[in-house]
XYZ file of C-alpha atoms in Angstrom:
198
model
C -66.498 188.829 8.146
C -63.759 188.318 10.997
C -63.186 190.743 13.303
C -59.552 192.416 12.962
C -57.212 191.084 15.649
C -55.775 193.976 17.823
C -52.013 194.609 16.828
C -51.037 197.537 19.503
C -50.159 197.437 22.892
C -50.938 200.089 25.483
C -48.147 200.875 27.236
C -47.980 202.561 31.232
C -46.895 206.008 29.566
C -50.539 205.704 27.980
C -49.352 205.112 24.374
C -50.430 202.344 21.813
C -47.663 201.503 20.248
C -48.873 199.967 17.049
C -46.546 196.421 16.761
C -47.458 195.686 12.654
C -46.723 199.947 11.973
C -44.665 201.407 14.984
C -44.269 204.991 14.805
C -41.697 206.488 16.777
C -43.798 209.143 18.705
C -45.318 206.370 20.366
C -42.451 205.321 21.752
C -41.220 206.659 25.588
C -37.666 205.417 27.393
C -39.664 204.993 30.760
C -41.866 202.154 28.518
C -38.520 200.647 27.093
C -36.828 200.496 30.363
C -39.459 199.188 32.379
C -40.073 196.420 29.863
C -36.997 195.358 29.432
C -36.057 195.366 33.019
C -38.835 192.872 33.220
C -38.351 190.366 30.608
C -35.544 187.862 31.421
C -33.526 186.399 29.136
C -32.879 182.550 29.059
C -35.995 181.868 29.544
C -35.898 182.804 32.597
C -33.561 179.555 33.227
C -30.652 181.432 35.441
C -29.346 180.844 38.841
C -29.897 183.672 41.387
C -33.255 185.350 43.069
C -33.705 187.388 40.352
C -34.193 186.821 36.664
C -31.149 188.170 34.314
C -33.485 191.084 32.632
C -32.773 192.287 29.060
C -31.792 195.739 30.725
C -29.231 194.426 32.525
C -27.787 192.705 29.587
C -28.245 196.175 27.526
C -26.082 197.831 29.873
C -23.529 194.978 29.854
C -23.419 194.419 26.278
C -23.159 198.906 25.757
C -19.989 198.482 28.507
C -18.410 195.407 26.525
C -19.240 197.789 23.264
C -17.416 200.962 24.540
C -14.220 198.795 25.193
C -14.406 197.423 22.342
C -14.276 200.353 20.381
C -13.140 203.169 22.617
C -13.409 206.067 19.955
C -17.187 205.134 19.440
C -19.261 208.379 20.192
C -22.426 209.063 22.146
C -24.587 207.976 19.186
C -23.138 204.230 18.988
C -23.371 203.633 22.287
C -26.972 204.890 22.311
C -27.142 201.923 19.539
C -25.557 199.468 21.332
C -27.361 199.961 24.532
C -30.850 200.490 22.613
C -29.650 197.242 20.660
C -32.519 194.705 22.317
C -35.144 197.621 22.615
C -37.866 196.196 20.381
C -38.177 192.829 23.134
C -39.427 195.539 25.614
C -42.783 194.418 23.920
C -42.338 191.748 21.718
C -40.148 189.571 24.584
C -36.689 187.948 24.598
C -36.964 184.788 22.260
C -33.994 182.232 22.632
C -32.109 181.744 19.330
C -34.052 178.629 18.488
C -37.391 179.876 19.317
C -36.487 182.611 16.387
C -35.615 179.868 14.243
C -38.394 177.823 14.329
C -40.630 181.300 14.249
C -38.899 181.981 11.214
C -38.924 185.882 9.332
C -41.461 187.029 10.078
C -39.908 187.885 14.107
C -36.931 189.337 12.077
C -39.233 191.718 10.170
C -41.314 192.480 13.394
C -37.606 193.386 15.175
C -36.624 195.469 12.098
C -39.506 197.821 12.270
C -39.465 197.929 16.184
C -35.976 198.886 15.974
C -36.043 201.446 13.050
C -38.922 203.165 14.961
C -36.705 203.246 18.556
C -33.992 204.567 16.782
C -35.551 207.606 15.022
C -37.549 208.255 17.634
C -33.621 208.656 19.973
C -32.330 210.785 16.751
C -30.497 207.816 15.270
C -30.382 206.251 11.544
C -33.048 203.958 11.624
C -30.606 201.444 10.418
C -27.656 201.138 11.749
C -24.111 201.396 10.285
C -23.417 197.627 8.948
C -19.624 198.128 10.462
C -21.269 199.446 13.575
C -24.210 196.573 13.607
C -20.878 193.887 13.808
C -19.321 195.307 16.457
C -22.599 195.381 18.659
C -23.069 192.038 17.828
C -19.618 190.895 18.784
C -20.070 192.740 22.116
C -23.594 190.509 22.371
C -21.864 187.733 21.657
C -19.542 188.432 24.735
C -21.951 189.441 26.797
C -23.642 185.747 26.165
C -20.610 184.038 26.654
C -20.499 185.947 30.115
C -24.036 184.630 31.401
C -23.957 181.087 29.311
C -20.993 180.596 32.178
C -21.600 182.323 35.144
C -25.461 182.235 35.586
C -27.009 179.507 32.961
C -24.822 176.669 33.444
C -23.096 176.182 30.699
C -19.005 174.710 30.925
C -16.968 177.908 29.636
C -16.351 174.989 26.624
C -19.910 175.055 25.217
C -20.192 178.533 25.709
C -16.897 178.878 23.590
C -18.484 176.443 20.911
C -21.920 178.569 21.046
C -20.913 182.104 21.577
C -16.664 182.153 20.792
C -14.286 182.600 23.256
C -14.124 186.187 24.359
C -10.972 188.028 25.406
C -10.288 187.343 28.761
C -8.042 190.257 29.647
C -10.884 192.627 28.251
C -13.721 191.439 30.307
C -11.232 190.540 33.547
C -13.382 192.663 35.778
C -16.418 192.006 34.885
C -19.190 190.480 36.219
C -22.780 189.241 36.070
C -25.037 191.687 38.278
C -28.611 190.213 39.196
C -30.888 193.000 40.872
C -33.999 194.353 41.156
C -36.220 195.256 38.177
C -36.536 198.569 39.440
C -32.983 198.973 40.113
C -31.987 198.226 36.738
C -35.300 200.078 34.873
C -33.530 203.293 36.827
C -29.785 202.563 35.973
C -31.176 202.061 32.249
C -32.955 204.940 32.244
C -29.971 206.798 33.725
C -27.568 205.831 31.086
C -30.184 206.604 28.452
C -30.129 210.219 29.210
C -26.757 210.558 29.849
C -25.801 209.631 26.508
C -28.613 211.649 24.666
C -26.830 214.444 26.669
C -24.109 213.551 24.691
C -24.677 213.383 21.431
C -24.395 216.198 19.170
């Protein structure tokens, strides 16, 4: 009889956080930040001397979310910067890497996510209404690096992501640092909204 294939990961906090049954007391901010701050998105295919981290793009895509909806409270913000948490250990996959992968990623997400959230006294599953709106911010914040980092003509990234509203996103910008600049500013922002919430 086969020998059953290890399914958790330890993490530097000294959890296991079990991938196929995630519970959320395995799950620590300082493991989600410094994982994310170290997986880049695109691949890794960006201009710059540092790769565009999933932390970075969390913090983008929770500032593109709070203008988008300015009444949003503490809570969906949390969401929205939390929104990418699960690829702290199960990586950034391009959209048609999670195509060809098929549902089972999806599922893998889903019970990442519903574990993050609980364990950061959220619903495990979001708000649909609420779930849109991060995902339009996303969509922005894509648009953003498509053009300024991954070389795309603000045309393709138009066709692929929609054109954003210019006058909303005017003054924003791309930032490429430092893992360990971002892992702090993520954490940062973490705690100051968990401050906030009721």
């Amino acid at each position: 009889m086969p020998k059953p294939q290890r399914a958790w990961q330890r993490m530097l906090s000294g959890r296991r956080l079990d991938l196929l049954d995630p519970t959320p007391v395995d799950i620590e901010i300082e493991d989600i930040a410094h994982g994310l701050a170290f997986v880049a998105r695109w691949n890794g295919q960006t201009q710059g001397d540092y790769a565009y981290s999933v932390a970075e793009h969390s913090l983008l895509v929770e500032t593109i979310f709070g203008r988008l909806c300015p009444q949003a409270g503490a809570a969906e913000r949390l969401t929205a910067l939390l929104h990418d948490a699960p690829e702290y250990v199960i990586g950034d996959m391009i959209s048609p890497v999670k195509a060809a992968v098929g549902p089972g990623y999806e599922e893998l997400d889903k019970r990442l996510s519903a574990a993050v959230h609980i364990r950061f006294g959220l619903p495990a599953l979001p708000d649909p209404r609420l779930k849109k709106q991060i995902k339009k911010a996303d969509r922005v914040s894509a648009w953003m690096e498509a053009v300024q980092i991954a070389g795309f003509t603000e045309a393709e990234a138009n066709r692929f992501f929609g054109a954003p509203d210019r006058a909303m996103i005017a003054d924003l910008s791309i930032r490429l640092r430092p893992p360990v600049e971002v892992r702090t500013e993520f954490t940062a922002r973490h705690a100051t909204l968990l401050e906030q919430m009721p």
